[in-house]
Coordinates of N, CA, C and O in Angstrom, one line a residue:
M63 N 2.9 -23.0 27.9 CA 4.1 -21.7 28.6 C 5.3 -21.9 27.5 O 6.1 -21.0 27.3
E64 N 5.7 -22.4 26.8 CA 6.8 -22.4 26.0 C 6.4 -22.1 25.1 O 7.6 -21.5 24.5
K65 N 6.0 -21.6 24.0 CA 5.1 -20.4 22.9 C 5.5 -19.1 23.6 O 6.6 -18.1 22.8
I66 N 5.3 -18.8 24.7 CA 5.1 -17.5 25.4 C 6.8 -17.5 25.5 O 7.9 -16.2 25.1
I67 N 7.7 -18.1 26.4 CA 9.0 -17.7 26.3 C 9.9 -17.6 24.9 O 10.7 -17.2 24.9
F68 N 9.4 -18.9 24.0 CA 9.9 -18.7 22.9 C 10.1 -17.2 21.8 O 10.7 -16.5 21.9
A69 N 8.3 -16.3 22.6 CA 8.2 -15.4 21.9 C 8.8 -14.6 22.1 O 9.5 -13.6 21.6
I70 N 9.2 -14.7 23.6 CA 10.2 -13.2 24.5 C 11.4 -13.4 24.2 O 12.3 -12.5 23.7
I71 N 11.9 -14.8 23.7 CA 13.8 -14.9 23.2 C 13.3 -13.9 22.1 O 14.3 -13.9 21.8
I72 N 12.7 -14.1 21.0 CA 12.6 -13.8 19.4 C 12.2 -12.1 19.5 O 13.1 -11.2 19.4
A73 N 11.8 -11.9 21.0 CA 11.2 -10.3 20.7 C 12.5 -9.3 21.2 O 13.1 -8.8 20.5
V74 N 13.1 -10.1 21.9 CA 15.1 -9.8 23.0 C 15.7 -9.9 21.6 O 16.4 -8.5 21.5
C75 N 16.1 -10.8 21.0 CA 16.8 -10.9 19.9 C 17.0 -9.7 18.8 O 17.8 -9.3 18.4
I76 N 15.5 -9.6 18.3 CA 15.1 -8.5 17.3 C 15.1 -7.1 17.8 O 15.7 -6.3 17.3
V77 N 15.0 -6.8 19.1 CA 15.4 -5.8 20.2 C 16.7 -5.3 19.6 O 17.9 -4.3 19.3
F78 N 17.6 -6.4 20.1 CA 19.2 -6.3 20.5 C 19.9 -6.2 18.5 O 20.7 -5.0 18.7
I79 N 19.2 -6.5 18.0 CA 19.9 -6.7 16.7 C 19.4 -4.9 16.0 O 20.3 -4.5 15.6
G80 N 18.2 -4.6 16.4 CA 18.2 -3.3 16.4 C 18.6 -2.2 16.8 O 19.1 -1.5 16.0
I81 N 19.1 -2.4 18.0 CA 19.8 -1.9 18.9 C 21.4 -1.6 18.4 O 22.0 -0.3 17.8
C82 N 21.9 -3.0 17.9 CA 23.0 -2.8 16.9 C 23.5 -2.1 16.0 O 24.1 -1.2 15.3
I83 N 22.4 -2.0 15.1 CA 21.9 -1.4 13.6 C 22.0 -0.3 13.6 O 22.8 0.7 13.2
L84 N 21.2 0.4 15.1 CA 21.3 1.9 14.6 C 22.1 2.3 15.6 O 22.6 3.8 15.4
R85 N 23.2 1.5 16.2 CA 24.3 2.0 16.9 C 25.3 2.1 15.7 O 26.2 3.5 15.2
R86 N 25.5 1.3 14.5 CA 26.9 1.4 14.0 C 26.0 2.2 12.4 O 26.7 2.9 11.6
K87 N 24.9 1.9 12.1 CA 24.1 2.2 10.8 C 22.6 3.7 11.1 O 21.9 3.0 10.6
P88 N 22.8 4.7 11.8 CA 21.6 5.2 11.8 C 21.1 6.0 10.6 O 19.9 6.5 10.7
D89 N 21.8 6.1 9.8 CA 21.3 6.4 8.4 C 20.4 5.4 8.0 O 19.8 6.1 7.0
L90 N 20.8 4.5 8.0 CA 19.9 3.0 7.3 C 18.0 3.5 8.0 O 17.3 3.3 7.4
I91 N 17.8 3.7 9.3 CA 16.8 4.4 9.4 C 16.1 5.5 8.9 O 14.9 5.7 8.6
L92 N 17.3 6.9 9.1 CA 16.9 8.1 8.3 C 16.7 7.9 7.0 O 15.4 8.2 6.3
N93 N 17.0 6.9 5.9 CA 16.9 6.2 4.4 C 15.7 5.6 4.2 O 14.8 6.1 3.6
F94 N 15.7 4.7 5.6 CA 14.0 4.3 5.6 C 12.8 4.8 5.8 O 11.6 4.7 4.8
V95 N 12.7 5.9 6.6 CA 11.8 6.5 6.9 C 11.4 7.9 5.8 O 10.4 7.9 5.2
L96 N 12.5 8.4 5.0 CA 12.5 9.1 4.0 C 11.7 8.7 2.8 O 10.9 9.0 2.4
R97 N 12.2 7.4 2.2 CA 11.7 6.7 1.2 C 10.5 6.5 1.3 O 9.0 6.4 0.9
A98 N 9.9 5.7 2.7 CA 8.3 5.8 3.1 C 8.1 6.4 2.9 O 6.9 6.5 2.5
C99 N 8.2 7.9 3.4 CA 7.5 8.8 3.6 C 7.1 9.5 2.2 O 6.3 10.0 1.7
V100 N 8.4 9.5 1.0 CA 8.1 9.9 -0.6 C 7.7 8.6 -1.0 O 6.8 9.3 -1.5
G101 N 7.5 8.0 -0.9 CA 6.8 6.8 -1.6 C 5.3 6.9 -0.9 O 4.2 6.5 -1.9
T102 N 5.1 7.0 0.3 CA 3.3 7.4 0.2 C 2.8 8.3 0.0 O 1.3 8.4 -0.7
A103 N 3.3 9.5 -0.1 CA 3.2 10.6 -0.7 C 2.6 10.6 -2.3 O 2.1 10.8 -2.9
G104 N 3.6 10.0 -3.0 CA 3.6 9.3 -3.9 C 2.2 8.6 -4.5 O 1.8 8.7 -6.0
I105 N 2.4 7.6 -4.0 CA 1.3 6.6 -3.8 C -0.1 7.3 -3.5 O -1.5 7.3 -4.0
Y106 N -0.5 8.4 -2.8 CA -1.5 9.4 -2.3 C -1.6 10.3 -3.8 O -3.0 10.2 -4.6
F107 N -1.0 10.9 -4.2 CA -1.0 12.1 -5.6 C -0.7 11.2 -6.6 O -1.9 11.7 -7.7
L108 N -0.7 9.8 -6.7 CA -0.4 8.9 -8.4 C -2.0 8.6 -7.9 O -2.7 8.2 -9.4
D109 N -2.7 8.3 -6.9 CA -4.0 8.2 -6.7 C -4.8 8.6 -7.3 O -5.7 8.3 -8.2
F110 N -4.5 9.8 -6.8 CA -5.0 11.3 -7.0 C -5.5 11.7 -8.6 O -6.8 11.4 -9.0
I111 N -4.3 11.2 -9.2 CA -4.4 11.6 -10.7 C -4.9 10.5 -11.3 O -5.3 11.1 -12.2
L112 N -4.6 9.5 -11.3 CA -5.2 8.7 -11.9 C -6.8 8.5 -11.6 O -7.8 8.0 -12.8
G113 N -7.1 9.1 -10.5 CA -9.0 9.0 -10.2 C -9.1 9.9 -11.3 O -10.4 9.9 -11.5
L114 N -8.3 11.3 -11.4 CA -9.0 12.5 -12.3 C -9.0 11.7 -13.6 O -9.9 12.0 -14.6
G115 N -8.5 10.8 -14.1 CA -8.0 10.4 -15.4 C -9.3 9.5 -15.8 O -9.8 9.0 -17.0
G116 N -9.8 9.1 -14.6 CA -11.1 7.9 -14.7 C -10.3 6.6 -15.1 O -11.2 5.6 -15.1
Y117 N -9.8 6.3 -14.1 CA -9.1 5.1 -14.3 C -9.1 3.6 -13.0 O -8.9 5.2 -11.6
Q118 N -9.7 2.9 -13.0 CA -10.0 2.6 -11.8 C -8.9 1.6 -10.8 O -9.2 0.8 -9.8
V119 N -7.5 1.6 -11.0 CA -6.4 1.6 -10.4 C -5.9 2.2 -9.0 O -5.8 3.7 -9.7
A120 N -6.4 1.7 -8.1 CA -5.8 2.5 -7.1 C -4.8 1.9 -5.9 O -5.3 0.5 -5.7
V121 N -3.9 2.1 -5.4 CA -3.3 1.5 -4.4 C -3.4 2.4 -3.0 O -3.3 3.1 -2.8
G122 N -3.6 1.7 -2.0 CA -4.2 2.0 -1.1 C -3.0 2.7 -0.2 O -1.7 1.6 -0.4
V123 N -3.0 3.4 1.1 CA -1.9 3.3 1.7 C -2.2 2.8 3.0 O -3.4 3.0 4.0
N124 N -1.3 1.5 3.6 CA -1.4 1.1 4.6 C -0.6 0.6 5.2 O 0.9 0.8 4.3
A125 N -0.1 -0.5 6.0 CA 1.3 -0.7 6.4 C 2.2 -1.5 5.4 O 3.2 -0.9 5.7
F126 N 1.3 -2.2 4.4 CA 2.6 -3.3 3.7 C 3.2 -2.1 2.5 O 3.9 -2.4 2.1
T127 N 2.0 -1.2 1.8 CA 2.7 -0.3 1.1 C 3.3 0.7 1.6 O 4.7 0.5 0.9
I128 N 3.5 1.4 3.0 CA 4.2 2.0 3.8 C 5.8 0.9 3.6 O 6.8 1.4 3.5
L129 N 5.7 -0.1 4.3 CA 6.8 -1.0 4.3 C 7.4 -1.6 3.0 O 8.8 -1.7 2.9
S130 N 6.6 -1.3 2.0 CA 7.5 -2.1 1.1 C 8.6 -0.7 0.3 O 9.1 -0.7 -0.4
N131 N 7.3 0.2 0.5 CA 8.2 1.7 -0.2 C 9.4 1.5 0.7 O 10.1 2.4 0.1
G132 N 9.2 1.7 1.9 CA 10.5 2.2 2.8 C 11.5 1.3 2.6 O 12.8 1.6 2.4
L133 N 11.4 0.3 2.5 CA 12.5 -1.2 1.9 C 13.2 -1.1 0.6 O 14.2 -1.2 0.9
L134 N 12.6 -1.2 -0.2 CA 12.7 -1.3 -1.6 C 12.6 -0.3 -2.2 O 13.4 0.3 -3.6
G135 N 12.0 1.2 -1.9 CA 12.0 2.6 -2.9 C 11.5 2.2 -4.1 O 10.4 2.1 -3.9
L136 N 12.1 3.0 -5.3 CA 11.2 3.1 -6.3 C 10.8 1.8 -6.3 O 9.9 1.4 -7.5
P137 N 11.6 0.6 -6.6 CA 10.9 -0.6 -7.1 C 9.9 -1.3 -6.6 O 9.0 -1.6 -7.2
G138 N 9.8 -0.5 -5.1 CA 8.8 -0.9 -4.3 C 7.6 -0.8 -4.9 O 6.4 -1.0 -5.3
F139 N 7.8 0.7 -5.4 CA 6.6 1.8 -5.5 C 6.2 1.3 -6.7 O 4.3 1.0 -7.3
I140 N 7.3 1.1 -7.9 CA 6.4 0.4 -9.2 C 6.1 -1.0 -9.1 O 5.2 -1.6 -9.8
L141 N 6.3 -1.6 -8.3 CA 6.3 -2.8 -7.7 C 4.6 -3.0 -7.4 O 3.4 -4.0 -7.4
L142 N 4.0 -1.9 -6.8 CA 2.8 -2.1 -6.3 C 1.9 -1.8 -6.9 O 1.0 -2.0 -7.2
Y143 N 1.9 -0.5 -8.2 CA 1.5 -0.2 -9.2 C 1.3 -1.2 -10.5 O 0.1 -1.6 -10.7
G144 N 2.3 -1.9 -10.6 CA 2.3 -3.1 -11.3 C 1.3 -4.3 -10.8 O 0.4 -4.9 -11.6
L145 N 1.3 -4.4 -9.8 CA 0.2 -5.3 -9.3 C -1.1 -4.7 -9.1 O -1.7 -6.0 -9.8
A146 N -1.1 -3.7 -8.9 CA -2.6 -2.9 -8.9 C -2.9 -3.3 -10.3 O -4.4 -3.6 -10.8
F147 N -2.2 -2.8 -11.1 CA -3.1 -3.0 -13.0 C -3.0 -4.3 -13.2 O -3.7 -4.9 -14.0
Y148 N -2.4 -5.6 -13.0 CA -2.2 -7.0 -13.0 C -3.6 -7.3 -12.4 O -4.3 -8.0 -13.5
Y149 N -4.0 -6.9 -11.0 CA -5.3 -7.4 -10.6 C -6.4 -6.6 -11.1 O -7.9 -6.9 -11.0
S150 N -6.1 -5.4 -11.6 CA -7.2 -4.6 -12.1 C -8.4 -5.2 -13.7 O -9.1 -5.0 -14.4
L151 N -7.4 -5.9 -14.2 CA -7.4 -6.6 -15.7 C -8.2 -7.5 -15.3 O -8.8 -8.4 -14.8

């Protein structure tokens, strides 16, 4: 029962912080969404181009990759492909 109450308190705090951020800086959300969309499209096209070239390195499109692209932008995109190349060795 205590864990449920604790989880509810955390959820309410996160929602409150989100509302405060949206009220003061709505451009942050738009910036995040644009970076996530452009990064996801970049992953899709670079995976396609690398596949045509015969390389076996591919970064899948999932929640983690979209989140890292949205939060980090181009450095997140490079990080994902750097990790993919590292683990393909």
